[in-house]
Coordinates of C-alpha atoms in Angstrom, one line a residue:
Chain X
M12 CA -49.1 25.3 -48.7
H13 CA -50.1 21.7 -48.1
P14 CA -49.6 20.7 -44.4
A15 CA -47.1 18.0 -45.4
E16 CA -44.8 20.7 -46.8
Q17 CA -45.1 23.0 -43.8
R18 CA -42.9 23.1 -40.7
F19 CA -44.4 23.3 -37.2
E20 CA -42.9 23.9 -33.8
V21 CA -43.1 21.1 -31.3
H22 CA -42.7 21.9 -27.6
I23 CA -41.7 19.1 -25.3
L24 CA -43.3 20.2 -22.0
D25 CA -41.2 17.9 -19.9
T26 CA -37.9 19.5 -20.8
G27 CA -38.9 22.9 -22.3
E28 CA -37.2 21.9 -25.5
R29 CA -38.7 23.1 -28.8
Y30 CA -37.9 21.8 -32.3
A31 CA -39.1 22.2 -35.8
C32 CA -40.9 19.2 -37.3
G33 CA -41.9 18.9 -41.0
G34 CA -45.5 18.1 -41.8
S35 CA -44.5 14.8 -43.3
Q36 CA -42.0 14.0 -40.5
T37 CA -43.1 12.0 -37.5
L38 CA -42.7 13.8 -34.1
L39 CA -40.2 11.1 -33.1
A40 CA -38.2 11.5 -36.3
G41 CA -38.1 15.3 -35.5
M42 CA -36.9 14.5 -32.0
E43 CA -34.3 12.1 -33.3
A44 CA -33.0 14.9 -35.5
L45 CA -32.2 16.9 -32.3
G46 CA -29.3 14.5 -32.0
R47 CA -29.2 14.5 -28.2
K48 CA -29.0 11.6 -25.9
G49 CA -32.1 10.3 -24.1
I50 CA -34.6 10.1 -27.0
P51 CA -35.9 6.6 -26.6
V52 CA -36.2 5.3 -30.2
G53 CA -37.8 1.8 -30.3
C54 CA -39.4 0.2 -33.3
R55 CA -40.5 3.4 -35.1
G56 CA -43.5 1.4 -36.3
G57 CA -46.2 1.9 -33.7
G58 CA -45.7 -1.5 -32.2
C59 CA -43.5 -1.3 -29.1
G60 CA -44.8 1.7 -27.2
V61 CA -41.5 3.1 -26.1
C62 CA -42.3 6.6 -27.4
K63 CA -45.7 6.8 -25.8
S64 CA -46.7 10.5 -25.2
R65 CA -49.7 12.7 -24.9
I66 CA -50.5 15.6 -27.2
V67 CA -51.6 18.4 -24.9
R68 CA -52.3 20.9 -27.6
G69 CA -52.3 21.0 -31.4
D70 CA -53.6 19.2 -34.4
Y71 CA -52.0 16.0 -35.7
H72 CA -52.6 12.9 -37.8
A73 CA -51.9 9.6 -36.1
A74 CA -51.4 6.4 -38.2
K75 CA -52.5 3.1 -36.7
M76 CA -50.9 2.3 -33.4
S77 CA -50.8 -1.1 -31.6
R78 CA -53.7 -1.4 -29.2
A79 CA -51.4 -3.3 -26.9
C80 CA -49.7 0.1 -26.4
V81 CA -52.5 2.7 -26.7
S82 CA -56.1 1.8 -25.8
A83 CA -59.1 3.4 -27.5
D84 CA -59.8 5.5 -24.4
E85 CA -56.2 6.7 -24.2
Q86 CA -56.2 7.5 -27.9
A87 CA -59.3 9.6 -27.5
A88 CA -57.5 11.5 -24.7
G89 CA -54.6 12.4 -27.0
V90 CA -52.2 9.6 -26.1
V91 CA -50.1 8.6 -29.1
L92 CA -46.9 6.9 -30.1
A93 CA -44.7 9.7 -31.3
C94 CA -43.3 7.5 -34.1
R95 CA -46.8 7.4 -35.8
V96 CA -47.8 11.1 -35.5
V97 CA -47.2 13.9 -38.0
P98 CA -48.1 17.5 -36.9
R99 CA -50.8 19.5 -38.6
S100 CA -50.2 22.6 -36.4
D101 CA -47.8 23.6 -33.7
I102 CA -47.8 20.9 -31.0
E103 CA -47.3 20.7 -27.2
I104 CA -46.4 17.2 -26.2
E105 CA -45.9 15.5 -22.8
A106 CA -43.9 12.3 -22.6
L107 CA -45.3 9.3 -20.7
D108 CA -43.9 6.2 -19.0
R109 CA -40.5 5.2 -20.4
M110 CA -40.4 8.2 -22.8
R111 CA -40.7 10.6 -19.8
R112 CA -38.0 8.8 -17.9
C113 CA -35.7 9.0 -20.8
V114 CA -36.2 12.6 -21.9
T115 CA -35.9 13.9 -18.4
R116 CA -32.9 11.7 -17.4
H117 CA -30.4 14.5 -18.2
L118 CA -32.2 17.1 -16.2
T119 CA -31.2 17.9 -12.6
P120 CA -33.9 16.9 -10.1
A121 CA -34.8 20.5 -9.5
A122 CA -35.3 21.2 -13.2
R123 CA -37.6 18.2 -13.6
P124 CA -41.2 19.3 -13.9
P125 CA -43.6 17.6 -11.4
V126 CA -45.1 14.3 -12.4
P127 CA -48.4 15.1 -14.0
P128 CA -51.5 13.5 -12.5
T129 CA -52.5 10.3 -14.2
Chain P
M23 CA -28.9 -39.6 -35.8
A24 CA -32.0 -39.2 -37.8
I25 CA -34.2 -36.2 -37.1
T26 CA -37.4 -37.6 -35.6
G27 CA -40.4 -36.1 -33.8
V28 CA -40.5 -32.3 -34.2
M29 CA -38.3 -31.7 -37.3
R30 CA -38.2 -27.9 -37.6
P31 CA -40.0 -24.6 -37.4
G32 CA -42.7 -24.6 -40.1
H33 CA -44.5 -21.3 -39.8
V34 CA -44.9 -18.1 -37.9
C35 CA -48.0 -15.9 -37.9
I36 CA -47.2 -12.3 -37.4
R37 CA -49.8 -9.6 -36.5
V38 CA -49.4 -6.4 -38.6
L39 CA -51.2 -3.2 -38.2
E40 CA -51.6 -2.6 -42.0
I41 CA -51.4 -5.5 -44.4
E42 CA -50.1 -3.8 -47.6
P43 CA -47.0 -2.0 -46.1
A44 CA -46.2 -5.3 -44.3
V45 CA -46.4 -7.3 -47.5
R46 CA -44.1 -4.8 -49.2
H47 CA -41.6 -5.2 -46.4
Y48 CA -41.6 -8.9 -46.2
V49 CA -41.5 -9.3 -50.0
D50 CA -39.4 -6.3 -51.3
T51 CA -37.0 -6.0 -48.3
I52 CA -36.7 -9.5 -46.9
G53 CA -37.2 -11.2 -50.2
L54 CA -40.0 -13.5 -49.4
R55 CA -42.6 -14.5 -52.1
E56 CA -46.3 -13.9 -51.8
V57 CA -48.1 -17.3 -52.2
M58 CA -51.8 -16.5 -51.6
R59 CA -54.2 -14.4 -49.6
D60 CA -57.4 -15.3 -47.7
T61 CA -59.6 -14.1 -44.9
A62 CA -59.2 -15.6 -41.4
A63 CA -62.3 -16.9 -39.5
D64 CA -62.5 -13.6 -37.6
G65 CA -62.6 -11.6 -40.9
S66 CA -59.0 -10.3 -40.8
A67 CA -56.9 -10.3 -43.9
R68 CA -54.1 -12.9 -44.1
V69 CA -51.2 -13.1 -46.6
F70 CA -49.2 -16.3 -46.9
L71 CA -45.5 -16.1 -47.9
K72 CA -42.5 -18.4 -48.4
A73 CA -38.8 -18.0 -48.9
W74 CA -37.2 -19.0 -52.1
D75 CA -35.4 -22.1 -50.8
E76 CA -38.4 -23.5 -48.9
A77 CA -40.3 -26.4 -50.4
D78 CA -43.5 -26.1 -48.4
H79 CA -46.4 -24.0 -49.5
H80 CA -45.8 -21.2 -47.0
S81 CA -43.8 -20.4 -43.9
V82 CA -44.8 -16.8 -42.9
V83 CA -48.4 -15.6 -42.4
L84 CA -49.1 -12.0 -42.0
R85 CA -52.5 -11.2 -40.3
E86 CA -53.9 -7.7 -40.1
A87 CA -54.8 -6.9 -36.5
D88 CA -55.1 -4.0 -34.0
E89 CA -52.0 -5.2 -32.1
A90 CA -48.5 -6.0 -33.4
G91 CA -46.8 -9.2 -32.2
M92 CA -46.9 -12.9 -32.9
D93 CA -50.1 -15.0 -33.1
Y94 CA -48.4 -18.3 -33.1
M95 CA -45.5 -20.4 -34.2
G96 CA -45.9 -23.8 -35.9
W97 CA -43.7 -26.9 -35.8
K98 CA -43.6 -29.6 -38.5
V99 CA -43.4 -33.1 -37.1
D100 CA -42.4 -36.2 -39.0
S101 CA -45.7 -38.0 -39.3
E102 CA -49.4 -38.1 -38.4
A103 CA -48.6 -40.8 -35.9
T104 CA -46.1 -38.4 -34.2
L105 CA -48.7 -35.6 -34.3
D106 CA -51.1 -37.9 -32.4
K107 CA -48.5 -38.9 -29.9
L108 CA -47.1 -35.5 -29.2
S109 CA -50.5 -33.9 -28.9
A110 CA -51.5 -36.5 -26.4
D111 CA -48.2 -36.0 -24.5
V112 CA -48.7 -32.2 -24.4
E113 CA -52.2 -32.7 -23.1
A114 CA -51.0 -35.2 -20.4
S115 CA -48.1 -33.0 -19.3
G116 CA -50.4 -30.5 -17.7
L117 CA -48.0 -27.8 -18.9
A118 CA -50.1 -26.4 -21.8
T119 CA -53.4 -24.6 -21.8
D120 CA -56.0 -23.7 -24.5
M121 CA -55.5 -26.9 -26.5
V122 CA -57.5 -27.0 -29.7
W123 CA -57.3 -28.8 -33.1
M124 CA -57.3 -26.5 -36.1
R125 CA -59.1 -28.2 -38.9
E126 CA -57.3 -29.4 -42.1
G127 CA -57.3 -26.6 -44.6
E128 CA -57.6 -23.8 -42.1
H129 CA -54.1 -23.0 -43.3
P130 CA -54.1 -23.5 -47.0
M131 CA -52.5 -26.8 -48.3
T132 CA -52.0 -27.8 -44.7
G133 CA -53.3 -30.7 -42.6
R134 CA -54.8 -30.5 -39.1
R135 CA -52.8 -28.6 -36.5
F136 CA -52.7 -29.1 -32.8
R137 CA -52.6 -25.7 -31.1
F138 CA -51.7 -25.1 -27.5
T139 CA -50.4 -22.3 -25.2
V140 CA -47.1 -22.8 -23.4
P141 CA -46.4 -21.4 -19.9
T142 CA -44.7 -18.2 -21.2
G143 CA -48.0 -17.4 -22.9
H144 CA -47.0 -18.2 -26.5
V145 CA -49.2 -20.1 -28.8
M146 CA -47.5 -23.1 -30.5
E147 CA -48.8 -25.5 -33.1
L148 CA -47.8 -29.0 -34.3
Y149 CA -48.7 -30.3 -37.7
A150 CA -47.5 -33.1 -40.0
H151 CA -48.6 -32.2 -43.5
R152 CA -48.2 -29.3 -45.8
E153 CA -48.2 -29.4 -49.6
T154 CA -44.7 -28.9 -51.1
P155 CA -44.8 -26.9 -54.3
G156 CA -41.0 -26.9 -54.1
C157 CA -38.3 -24.2 -53.9
A158 CA -37.4 -21.7 -56.6
V159 CA -34.6 -23.7 -58.2
G160 CA -36.2 -27.1 -58.2
Y161 CA -34.7 -30.4 -57.3
L162 CA -33.2 -31.8 -60.5
N163 CA -29.7 -30.5 -61.2
P164 CA -30.6 -27.2 -59.5
D165 CA -28.7 -23.9 -59.6
P166 CA -27.6 -22.6 -56.2
W167 CA -29.9 -19.6 -56.3
P168 CA -32.7 -18.3 -58.5
D169 CA -32.4 -15.4 -61.0
D170 CA -35.4 -13.7 -59.5
M171 CA -34.0 -13.4 -56.0
H172 CA -34.8 -9.9 -54.6
G173 CA -34.3 -7.7 -51.5
M174 CA -32.2 -9.5 -48.9
G175 CA -33.1 -12.9 -50.6
A176 CA -33.8 -14.7 -47.3
R177 CA -33.5 -18.5 -47.7
R178 CA -35.9 -19.6 -45.1
F179 CA -37.8 -18.6 -41.9
D180 CA -35.4 -19.9 -39.3
H181 CA -36.4 -19.2 -35.7
C182 CA -38.1 -16.8 -33.2
L183 CA -36.8 -15.3 -30.0
L184 CA -39.6 -14.9 -27.5
Y185 CA -40.0 -13.1 -24.1
G186 CA -42.2 -14.5 -21.3
D187 CA -42.4 -15.0 -17.6
D188 CA -42.5 -18.7 -16.9
L189 CA -39.3 -19.8 -18.6
A190 CA -39.0 -22.9 -16.5
G191 CA -42.4 -24.2 -17.5
T192 CA -41.9 -23.5 -21.2
F193 CA -38.4 -25.1 -21.0
K194 CA -39.8 -28.2 -19.4
L195 CA -42.5 -28.6 -22.0
F196 CA -40.1 -28.1 -24.9
T197 CA -37.4 -30.4 -23.6
E198 CA -39.3 -33.1 -21.7
V199 CA -42.4 -33.3 -23.9
L200 CA -41.4 -32.1 -27.4
G201 CA -37.9 -33.5 -27.3
F202 CA -36.0 -30.3 -27.9
N203 CA -32.4 -29.9 -26.6
L204 CA -30.8 -27.1 -24.8
T205 CA -27.9 -25.7 -26.8
E206 CA -27.1 -22.6 -24.8
A207 CA -28.3 -21.3 -21.4
V208 CA -28.1 -17.8 -19.9
V209 CA -27.9 -18.1 -16.1
A210 CA -28.1 -15.5 -13.3
G211 CA -27.3 -15.3 -9.6
P212 CA -25.4 -17.6 -7.3
D213 CA -27.8 -20.5 -7.9
E214 CA -27.5 -20.0 -11.6
Q215 CA -31.2 -19.6 -12.3
M216 CA -31.8 -20.0 -16.1
I217 CA -33.0 -16.7 -17.6
G218 CA -32.4 -17.6 -21.2
A219 CA -32.8 -20.9 -23.1
F220 CA -31.8 -21.6 -26.7
L221 CA -33.5 -24.7 -27.9
S222 CA -32.8 -27.0 -30.9
C223 CA -35.1 -29.7 -32.3
A224 CA -32.6 -30.9 -34.9
T225 CA -29.0 -29.8 -35.6
K226 CA -29.2 -26.0 -35.6
A227 CA -27.8 -23.8 -32.8
H228 CA -31.4 -22.8 -32.1
D229 CA -34.9 -23.2 -33.5
V230 CA -36.5 -21.1 -30.8
A231 CA -35.2 -19.2 -27.8
F232 CA -36.9 -17.9 -24.7
I233 CA -35.8 -15.0 -22.5
Q234 CA -37.2 -14.6 -19.0
Q235 CA -39.0 -11.3 -18.8
P236 CA -42.0 -10.2 -16.6
V237 CA -44.4 -10.3 -19.6
K238 CA -46.5 -12.9 -21.3
N239 CA -46.6 -13.9 -25.0
K240 CA -44.2 -11.3 -26.3
L241 CA -42.2 -11.4 -29.6
H242 CA -38.6 -10.3 -29.6
H243 CA -37.8 -11.2 -33.2
V244 CA -38.6 -13.4 -36.2
S245 CA -35.4 -14.5 -37.9
F246 CA -34.6 -15.4 -41.5
L247 CA -31.5 -17.2 -42.8
L248 CA -29.0 -15.7 -45.3
D249 CA -25.9 -17.4 -46.7
N250 CA -22.9 -15.5 -45.4
W251 CA -21.6 -12.4 -43.7
G252 CA -21.4 -10.6 -47.1
E253 CA -25.2 -11.1 -47.5
V254 CA -25.7 -9.7 -43.9
L255 CA -23.8 -6.6 -44.8
K256 CA -25.7 -6.2 -48.0
A257 CA -28.9 -6.6 -46.0
A258 CA -27.8 -3.7 -43.9
D259 CA -27.3 -1.7 -47.1
I260 CA -30.9 -2.5 -48.1
I261 CA -32.1 -1.4 -44.7
S262 CA -30.6 2.0 -45.3
K263 CA -31.5 2.2 -48.9
R264 CA -35.2 1.5 -48.2
R265 CA -35.3 3.6 -45.0
V266 CA -36.2 0.6 -42.9
S267 CA -36.1 1.1 -39.2
L268 CA -32.7 -0.3 -38.1
D269 CA -32.3 -1.8 -34.6
I270 CA -28.7 -2.8 -34.3
G271 CA -25.9 -4.3 -36.3
P272 CA -24.5 -5.7 -38.4
T273 CA -22.6 -7.5 -35.7
R274 CA -21.9 -11.0 -34.3
H275 CA -23.7 -12.9 -31.7
G276 CA -21.6 -14.7 -29.0
I277 CA -24.6 -17.0 -28.4
T278 CA -25.0 -19.3 -31.4
R279 CA -22.1 -17.4 -33.2
G280 CA -24.5 -16.0 -35.8
E281 CA -23.7 -12.9 -37.9
T282 CA -26.7 -10.7 -37.6
V283 CA -28.5 -7.5 -38.3
Y284 CA -31.8 -6.5 -36.5
F285 CA -34.5 -4.2 -37.9
F286 CA -38.2 -3.6 -37.7
D287 CA -41.2 -4.3 -39.9
P288 CA -43.6 -1.4 -40.5
S289 CA -45.7 -2.5 -37.5
G290 CA -42.7 -2.5 -35.1
N291 CA -42.1 -6.3 -35.1
R292 CA -38.4 -6.9 -34.9
N293 CA -36.9 -9.0 -37.7
E294 CA -33.4 -10.5 -37.9
V295 CA -31.5 -11.8 -40.9
F296 CA -28.4 -13.8 -40.0
A297 CA -25.8 -16.2 -41.3
G298 CA -23.5 -18.7 -39.7
G299 CA -23.8 -20.4 -36.4
Y300 CA -22.6 -23.9 -35.6
T301 CA -24.0 -27.4 -36.2
W302 CA -25.4 -28.9 -33.0
Y303 CA -25.1 -32.7 -32.3
P304 CA -26.6 -34.5 -29.3
D305 CA -23.2 -35.0 -27.7
K306 CA -22.3 -31.3 -27.7
P307 CA -22.0 -29.9 -24.2
V308 CA -24.4 -27.1 -23.3
I309 CA -22.8 -23.6 -23.6
K310 CA -23.4 -21.4 -20.5
W311 CA -23.5 -17.6 -20.4
T312 CA -23.5 -15.7 -17.2
A313 CA -25.9 -12.7 -16.8
E314 CA -22.9 -10.4 -16.4
E315 CA -21.6 -11.4 -19.8
L316 CA -25.0 -11.4 -21.5
G317 CA -24.0 -8.3 -23.4
T318 CA -21.1 -10.2 -25.0
G319 CA -23.4 -13.1 -25.7
I320 CA -25.9 -11.0 -27.6
F321 CA -23.6 -8.4 -29.2
Y322 CA -20.1 -9.9 -29.3
H323 CA -18.3 -6.8 -30.8
D324 CA -19.8 -4.2 -28.5
R325 CA -19.7 -6.5 -25.5
K326 CA -22.6 -4.6 -24.0
L327 CA -26.4 -4.9 -24.0
N328 CA -28.3 -2.0 -25.2
E329 CA -31.5 -1.1 -23.4
K330 CA -33.4 -1.5 -26.6
F331 CA -32.7 -5.2 -26.8
L332 CA -34.5 -5.8 -23.5
S333 CA -37.2 -3.2 -23.6
V334 CA -38.4 -3.1 -27.2
F335 CA -40.7 -6.0 -28.2
T336 CA -44.2 -6.5 -29.5

């Protein structure tokens, strides 16, 4: 099956949530489909940086993202804008910056995972 | 009163991540017309567009770049003599930096442009001449709209809303040097510090607006004019039909009274199409909004500011 027609599992490490994301669906669109509060949806076009995250594990394809939001070094280290990324395998993702604050806002302090080293 | 000096917004150059999806958006969705393409001095692709009711050769420039956002906004002045005077005034004011003359023809069918950076970090240009191929319905016994109107059918590029840190400096330059008038102000705190300025160079409720934010040179939105509320609602239909990224609306602004819908281009730059708003005259008192009521000012129906309005920009 072509990867665009497959479905992959995305694991949000910050919250422990898992969701299915189609191979032609962006990670952010898959997250939006969860329908819960706290998913920070910005421009959906790789320009505003609100959905900045890091892919910890998995294969993916990232469309062009604004350099104002993701530097070349960051991109090489797996930093992405979730609105520009489609999965090519199961994915583990860690939210950064505003995205992290938003997705963990509903968690009790004790349930929040420690802030990862930067 | 005749409109003298700076007459109106003439162009905006928008940075896009990929040129073809951007052109499809501004043409097929917003309804602009592609006029021509060229390559900028740095080798990046540029596409020039205009709206159907605009006479001048172009008003929107898309430039392919690594970052989204706005390159610059251009203002058409009434004569070459005014261009000489205002460029000298800008220089003498000490409020602008990076002043440079762009040669005639650097923008196609356009005369020399005086480029400068204002205290909020935004690049502005003044120019006096651009060829006028004319609008889509002509000027002799014209029909009110053309048969080949498409997408939202935007009539003209209307204004930009920009975010930056030194609002006071930019406000001073636009009002005291360029002759703009304050139509509406957003103020905060007991000493009523201005955190938002809506500025008009002619008789519109605004031609440009600045909001104080701790950033430099950021674009909040580029706005295009529609005819009426019905067209704004139809624009929202088109946003859904074409799977365009919707921001908010359709709704009403308290500030300027416009009827509006916000959405994003494929590179994440926010667009607005709007209708309505009042006519401004020089004797109209300035409208004041307090920071507590800013939500009502921006989104009159909801009466509350959503976080996206403040935090999402390019």
